[in-house]
Amino acid sequence: MAMPLRQSIKVATYLAEQKLRKRDKFPLIVELEPLFACNLKCEGCGKIQHPAGVLKQRMPVAQAVGAVLESGAPMVSIAGGEPLMHPQIDEIVRQLVAKRKYVFLCTNAMLLRKKMDKFTPSPYFAFAVHIDGLRERHDESVAKEGVFDEAVAAIKEAKQRGFRVTTNSTFFNTDTPQTIVEVLNFLNDDLEVDEMMISPAYAYEKAPDQEHFLGVEQTRELFKKAFSGGNRRRWRLNHSPLFLDFLEGKVDFPCTAWAIPNYSLFGWQRPCYLMSDGYVPTYRELVEDTDWDKYGRGKDPRCANCMAHCGYEPTAVLATMGSLKESLRAMRETVSGNRE
């Protein structure tokens, strides 16, 4: 795990505070969506299917920042849509960084080189570029040629300017262990990104492509083979060791979607950003008024094939904090993989 030591300490301190206060539900990271509009039409995305009127909306800065502060989460992932299309995205980031929130701005990087001057390098800020494979595979997944090359050029420039750059890669049932190894080797060794996040494709109900989502057993077999030969320890993966164990099928966890809540133009989304069972105006209402026990694999059929980080990474983190053995294991991997 390659999370910077400073961030690891802050997150660990935050988790310890929640335990001392005997809070059983709290946010670890907020998924903030200040818009749904995007400049690409990815086949696996369920966000761009909103009506034209909704796609034109942009969340005010005060509303975006206020939601994160209301939740109290130490980290925020700004997604969408394409966040760089928001005319005030730099101000949203600036205000959150000023509050010492760790901010990850998720982007397809098509506008990144054009917009980069609006941002300032900070240990509290990182661009999170979506890369689903090498050139041909990535361009196919986003349904447009040239996106991979632009993303690579943007990553290189951002790194040269002193920005932290992470990546997010989603894998489908058309992937093989070899395609995963190839792209992660490229990101880790050639581009030398700071951290990499990986996720099995999740079944957005409104996604145009419903044929290529992974099942649970497919996911376990795929990652077990991809992680073999020491790859898992060598790659700078932005995940807890227990979550990687989960992807391989070595352990199983219940879903804790309340720990990575989604806040969008409609409010706090129940129960997570993959499923939409209504919205509420406050995080407190989301936590207290949602029947969390009815969600997760084996409970809701929509969750049957989900192994996404938004539901299971928090469970792995909490399990790590509750075990001295796993805490020491995570600490060793953090220190050995740390680049600061």
Coordinates of C-alpha atoms in Angstrom, one line a residue:
M1 CA 0.0 0.0 0.0
A2 CA 1.5 3.3 -1.1
M3 CA -0.6 5.9 0.9
P4 CA 1.7 8.7 2.1
L5 CA 2.7 8.3 5.7
R6 CA 1.2 11.7 6.7
Q7 CA -2.2 10.7 5.2
S8 CA -2.0 7.2 6.9
I9 CA -1.4 8.8 10.3
K10 CA -4.3 11.3 9.8
V11 CA -6.7 8.5 8.8
A12 CA -5.6 6.2 11.6
T13 CA -6.1 9.1 14.1
Y14 CA -9.5 9.8 12.7
L15 CA -10.5 6.2 13.1
A16 CA -9.3 6.1 16.6
E17 CA -11.3 9.2 17.5
Q18 CA -14.5 7.5 16.1
K19 CA -13.8 4.5 18.3
L20 CA -13.3 6.6 21.4
R21 CA -16.5 8.4 20.7
K22 CA -18.2 5.0 20.2
R23 CA -19.6 5.9 16.8
D24 CA -20.6 2.8 14.9
K25 CA -21.2 4.6 11.5
F26 CA -19.0 7.4 10.1
P27 CA -17.6 8.4 6.7
L28 CA -14.1 7.5 5.7
I29 CA -14.1 9.3 2.4
V30 CA -16.9 11.2 0.6
E31 CA -17.7 10.7 -3.1
L32 CA -18.5 14.2 -4.2
E33 CA -20.2 14.6 -7.6
P34 CA -20.6 18.4 -8.3
L35 CA -21.9 17.6 -11.8
F36 CA -23.0 14.6 -14.0
A37 CA -21.9 16.0 -17.4
C38 CA -18.9 14.4 -19.1
N39 CA -17.0 14.9 -22.3
L40 CA -16.9 11.1 -22.9
K41 CA -19.5 8.4 -23.1
C42 CA -18.1 5.3 -21.5
E43 CA -20.1 2.2 -21.9
G44 CA -19.9 1.2 -18.3
C45 CA -21.0 4.5 -16.8
G46 CA -24.4 5.1 -15.4
K47 CA -24.0 8.8 -14.6
I48 CA -24.3 10.3 -18.1
Q49 CA -27.8 8.9 -18.7
H50 CA -29.5 11.7 -16.8
P51 CA -31.8 14.1 -18.7
A52 CA -30.2 17.1 -20.5
G53 CA -31.5 19.5 -17.9
V54 CA -29.7 17.7 -15.1
L55 CA -26.5 17.4 -17.1
K56 CA -26.4 21.2 -17.4
Q57 CA -26.4 21.7 -13.6
R58 CA -23.3 22.6 -11.6
M59 CA -23.1 22.4 -7.8
P60 CA -22.3 25.7 -6.1
V61 CA -18.9 25.8 -4.3
A62 CA -20.5 26.5 -0.9
Q63 CA -22.8 23.5 -1.2
A64 CA -20.0 21.1 -2.3
V65 CA -17.6 22.2 0.5
G66 CA -20.4 22.3 3.1
A67 CA -21.4 18.7 2.4
V68 CA -17.9 17.4 3.0
L69 CA -17.5 19.5 6.1
E70 CA -20.9 18.3 7.4
S71 CA -19.8 14.7 7.0
G72 CA -16.5 15.2 8.9
A73 CA -14.7 12.8 6.5
P74 CA -10.9 13.3 6.3
M75 CA -10.8 12.5 2.6
V76 CA -12.9 13.4 -0.5
S77 CA -13.0 12.0 -4.0
I78 CA -14.4 14.5 -6.5
A79 CA -16.0 12.6 -9.4
G80 CA -19.0 13.1 -11.7
G81 CA -19.2 13.3 -14.7
E82 CA -16.0 15.0 -15.5
P83 CA -15.1 17.4 -12.6
L84 CA -12.8 19.6 -14.8
M85 CA -15.9 20.7 -16.7
H86 CA -17.1 22.5 -13.6
P87 CA -16.2 26.2 -13.9
Q88 CA -15.3 26.5 -10.2
I89 CA -13.7 23.1 -9.6
D90 CA -10.4 24.8 -8.7
E91 CA -12.1 26.8 -6.0
I92 CA -13.8 23.7 -4.6
V93 CA -10.4 22.0 -4.4
R94 CA -8.7 25.1 -2.9
Q95 CA -11.2 25.4 -0.1
L96 CA -11.2 21.7 0.8
V97 CA -7.4 21.6 0.8
A98 CA -7.4 24.7 3.0
K99 CA -9.5 22.7 5.5
R100 CA -6.8 20.0 5.3
K101 CA -9.0 17.4 3.6
Y102 CA -7.2 14.9 1.4
V103 CA -8.7 15.6 -2.1
F104 CA -8.6 13.2 -5.1
L105 CA -9.9 14.8 -8.3
C106 CA -11.0 12.0 -10.6
T107 CA -10.6 12.8 -14.2
N108 CA -10.4 11.2 -17.7
A109 CA -7.6 13.8 -18.3
M110 CA -8.9 15.1 -21.6
L111 CA -9.0 18.6 -20.1
L112 CA -6.2 18.2 -17.6
R113 CA -3.3 19.9 -19.4
K114 CA -5.6 22.8 -20.3
K115 CA -6.8 23.2 -16.7
M116 CA -3.7 22.4 -14.8
D117 CA -2.6 26.0 -14.2
K118 CA -5.7 26.4 -12.0
F119 CA -4.3 24.0 -9.4
T120 CA -1.4 24.1 -7.0
P121 CA 0.6 21.0 -5.9
S122 CA -0.1 20.0 -2.3
P123 CA 0.4 16.9 -0.2
Y124 CA -3.4 17.2 0.4
F125 CA -4.2 17.0 -3.3
A126 CA -3.9 14.5 -6.1
F127 CA -5.2 14.1 -9.6
A128 CA -6.8 10.6 -10.0
V129 CA -6.7 9.7 -13.7
H130 CA -8.9 6.9 -15.0
I131 CA -7.0 4.3 -17.0
D132 CA -8.7 1.1 -17.9
G133 CA -6.0 -0.5 -19.9
L134 CA -3.2 0.1 -22.5
R135 CA -3.9 2.3 -25.6
E136 CA -6.3 0.1 -27.6
R137 CA -8.1 -1.3 -24.6
H138 CA -8.6 2.0 -22.8
D139 CA -9.8 3.8 -25.9
E140 CA -12.3 1.1 -26.5
S141 CA -13.6 1.4 -23.0
V142 CA -14.2 5.1 -23.3
A143 CA -15.4 4.8 -26.9
K144 CA -13.0 7.4 -28.3
E145 CA -9.5 7.1 -29.9
G146 CA -6.7 9.2 -28.6
V147 CA -7.8 9.4 -25.0
F148 CA -5.1 7.0 -23.7
D149 CA -2.3 9.1 -25.3
E150 CA -3.7 12.3 -23.9
A151 CA -4.1 10.9 -20.5
V152 CA -0.5 9.6 -20.5
A153 CA 0.8 13.0 -21.7
A154 CA -1.2 14.8 -18.9
I155 CA 0.1 12.4 -16.2
K156 CA 3.6 13.1 -17.3
E157 CA 3.2 16.8 -17.3
A158 CA 1.4 16.8 -13.9
K159 CA 4.2 14.7 -12.4
Q160 CA 6.8 17.1 -13.9
R161 CA 5.0 20.1 -12.2
G162 CA 5.1 18.4 -8.8
F163 CA 1.5 17.1 -8.5
R164 CA 0.7 13.8 -6.9
V165 CA -0.9 11.6 -9.5
T166 CA -2.9 8.5 -8.8
T167 CA -4.9 6.3 -11.2
N168 CA -8.1 4.4 -11.1
S169 CA -8.6 1.3 -13.2
T170 CA -11.8 -0.6 -13.7
F171 CA -11.6 -4.2 -15.0
F172 CA -14.3 -6.1 -16.9
N173 CA -15.0 -9.7 -17.8
T174 CA -13.2 -9.0 -21.1
D175 CA -10.0 -8.5 -19.1
T176 CA -7.5 -11.2 -18.4
P177 CA -4.7 -11.5 -15.7
Q178 CA -2.3 -10.5 -18.5
T179 CA -4.1 -7.3 -19.5
I180 CA -4.3 -6.3 -15.8
V181 CA -0.6 -7.0 -15.3
E182 CA 0.3 -5.0 -18.5
V183 CA -1.5 -1.8 -17.5
L184 CA -0.5 -1.9 -13.9
N185 CA 3.1 -2.5 -14.8
F186 CA 3.0 0.4 -17.2
L187 CA 1.4 2.7 -14.6
N188 CA 3.7 1.6 -11.8
D189 CA 7.0 1.2 -13.6
D190 CA 6.9 3.4 -16.7
L191 CA 4.7 6.4 -15.6
E192 CA 5.6 5.9 -11.9
V193 CA 2.3 7.2 -10.7
D194 CA 2.1 7.7 -6.9
E195 CA -0.7 5.2 -6.2
M196 CA -3.1 3.0 -8.2
M197 CA -6.6 2.0 -7.3
I198 CA -8.3 -1.0 -8.9
S199 CA -11.9 -2.1 -9.1
P200 CA -13.9 -4.9 -10.6
A201 CA -16.6 -3.5 -12.9
Y202 CA -19.8 -2.7 -11.0
A203 CA -23.3 -3.1 -12.5
Y204 CA -24.6 0.4 -12.9
E205 CA -28.3 0.0 -13.6
K206 CA -28.3 2.7 -16.3
A207 CA -25.0 1.8 -18.0
P208 CA -25.3 1.2 -21.7
D209 CA -23.2 -1.9 -21.6
Q210 CA -24.7 -4.6 -19.2
E211 CA -22.9 -7.6 -20.7
H212 CA -19.3 -7.2 -19.3
F213 CA -19.6 -6.8 -15.6
L214 CA -17.7 -9.3 -13.5
G215 CA -19.2 -11.9 -11.2
V216 CA -17.8 -12.6 -7.7
E217 CA -16.0 -15.9 -8.7
Q218 CA -14.7 -14.3 -11.9
T219 CA -13.3 -11.4 -9.9
R220 CA -11.6 -13.6 -7.4
E221 CA -10.0 -15.8 -10.1
L222 CA -8.9 -12.8 -12.1
F223 CA -7.2 -10.9 -9.3
K224 CA -5.7 -14.1 -7.8
K225 CA -3.8 -14.7 -11.0
A226 CA -2.9 -11.1 -11.6
F227 CA -1.5 -10.7 -8.1
S228 CA 0.7 -13.8 -8.4
G229 CA 4.5 -13.7 -8.8
G230 CA 5.0 -10.9 -6.3
N231 CA 3.1 -8.3 -8.4
R232 CA 0.8 -7.4 -5.5
R233 CA 3.6 -6.4 -3.2
R234 CA 5.6 -4.6 -6.0
W235 CA 2.7 -2.4 -7.3
R236 CA 1.9 0.8 -5.4
L237 CA -1.7 -0.1 -4.8
N238 CA -3.9 2.3 -2.9
H239 CA -5.7 -0.3 -0.9
S240 CA -5.5 -2.0 2.4
P241 CA -4.0 -5.5 2.4
L242 CA -7.2 -7.0 3.6
F243 CA -9.2 -5.5 0.7
L244 CA -6.7 -7.1 -1.7
D245 CA -7.2 -10.3 0.2
F246 CA -10.9 -9.8 -0.4
L247 CA -10.5 -9.4 -4.1
E248 CA -8.5 -12.6 -4.2
G249 CA -11.2 -14.5 -2.2
K250 CA -9.0 -15.1 0.8
V251 CA -11.4 -13.4 3.1
D252 CA -15.0 -12.2 2.8
F253 CA -16.7 -9.1 4.2
P254 CA -20.1 -7.5 4.7
C255 CA -20.8 -4.2 2.9
T256 CA -20.3 -0.9 4.8
A257 CA -21.5 1.6 2.1
W258 CA -22.2 4.2 4.8
A259 CA -18.4 4.7 5.2
I260 CA -18.0 6.0 1.6
P261 CA -21.2 8.0 1.0
N262 CA -22.1 9.8 -2.2
Y263 CA -23.1 13.4 -2.3
S264 CA -24.4 14.7 -5.7
L265 CA -26.7 17.4 -7.1
F266 CA -29.6 15.5 -5.7
G267 CA -28.2 15.2 -2.1
W268 CA -26.9 12.2 -0.2
Q269 CA -27.6 9.1 -2.2
R270 CA -29.0 6.0 -0.6
P271 CA -27.3 3.6 -0.1
C272 CA -24.2 4.2 -2.3
Y273 CA -23.1 5.7 -5.5
L274 CA -23.7 2.5 -7.5
M275 CA -27.4 2.2 -6.5
S276 CA -30.1 4.9 -6.1
D277 CA -32.8 4.3 -3.6
G278 CA -33.5 7.9 -3.0
Y279 CA -31.8 11.0 -1.6
V280 CA -31.7 12.8 1.7
P281 CA -30.4 16.4 2.5
T282 CA -28.0 15.5 5.3
Y283 CA -25.4 12.8 6.1
R284 CA -27.0 12.2 9.5
E285 CA -30.3 11.4 7.8
L286 CA -28.5 9.1 5.4
V287 CA -26.9 7.2 8.3
E288 CA -29.8 7.1 10.7
D289 CA -32.8 6.6 8.3
T290 CA -31.3 4.0 5.9
D291 CA -31.9 0.3 6.6
W292 CA -28.3 -0.8 6.0
D293 CA -29.0 -4.4 7.0
K294 CA -31.0 -5.0 3.8
Y295 CA -28.0 -4.2 1.5
G296 CA -25.0 -6.3 0.5
R297 CA -24.4 -9.7 -1.2
G298 CA -26.9 -12.3 -0.1
K299 CA -29.4 -9.6 0.9
D300 CA -30.3 -7.4 -2.1
P301 CA -30.1 -9.1 -5.6
R302 CA -28.6 -5.9 -7.1
C303 CA -25.6 -6.4 -4.8
A304 CA -25.0 -10.1 -5.9
N305 CA -21.9 -9.4 -8.0
C306 CA -20.6 -6.3 -6.3
M307 CA -17.0 -6.3 -4.9
A308 CA -16.5 -2.6 -5.3
H309 CA -14.2 -0.6 -3.0
C310 CA -17.1 1.8 -2.0
G311 CA -18.7 -1.1 -0.1
Y312 CA -15.9 -3.3 1.0
E313 CA -12.7 -1.2 1.4
P314 CA -14.1 0.4 4.5
T315 CA -14.9 -3.0 6.0
A316 CA -11.4 -4.1 5.3
V317 CA -10.0 -0.9 6.9
L318 CA -12.2 -1.3 10.0
A319 CA -11.1 -5.0 10.3
T320 CA -7.5 -3.8 10.1
M321 CA -8.0 -1.3 12.9
G322 CA -9.6 -4.0 15.0
S323 CA -6.6 -6.4 14.7
L324 CA -3.1 -5.8 16.0
K325 CA -1.7 -8.3 13.6
E326 CA -3.4 -6.7 10.6
S327 CA -2.6 -3.2 11.8
L328 CA 1.1 -4.1 11.9
R329 CA 0.8 -5.7 8.5
A330 CA -0.7 -2.6 7.0
M331 CA 1.9 -0.4 8.7
R332 CA 4.7 -2.5 7.3
E333 CA 3.3 -2.2 3.7
T334 CA 2.7 1.5 4.1
V335 CA 6.3 2.2 5.3
S336 CA 7.9 -0.2 2.7
G337 CA 5.9 1.3 -0.1
N338 CA 6.1 4.9 0.9
R339 CA 7.8 7.3 -1.4
E340 CA 7.9 10.4 0.7

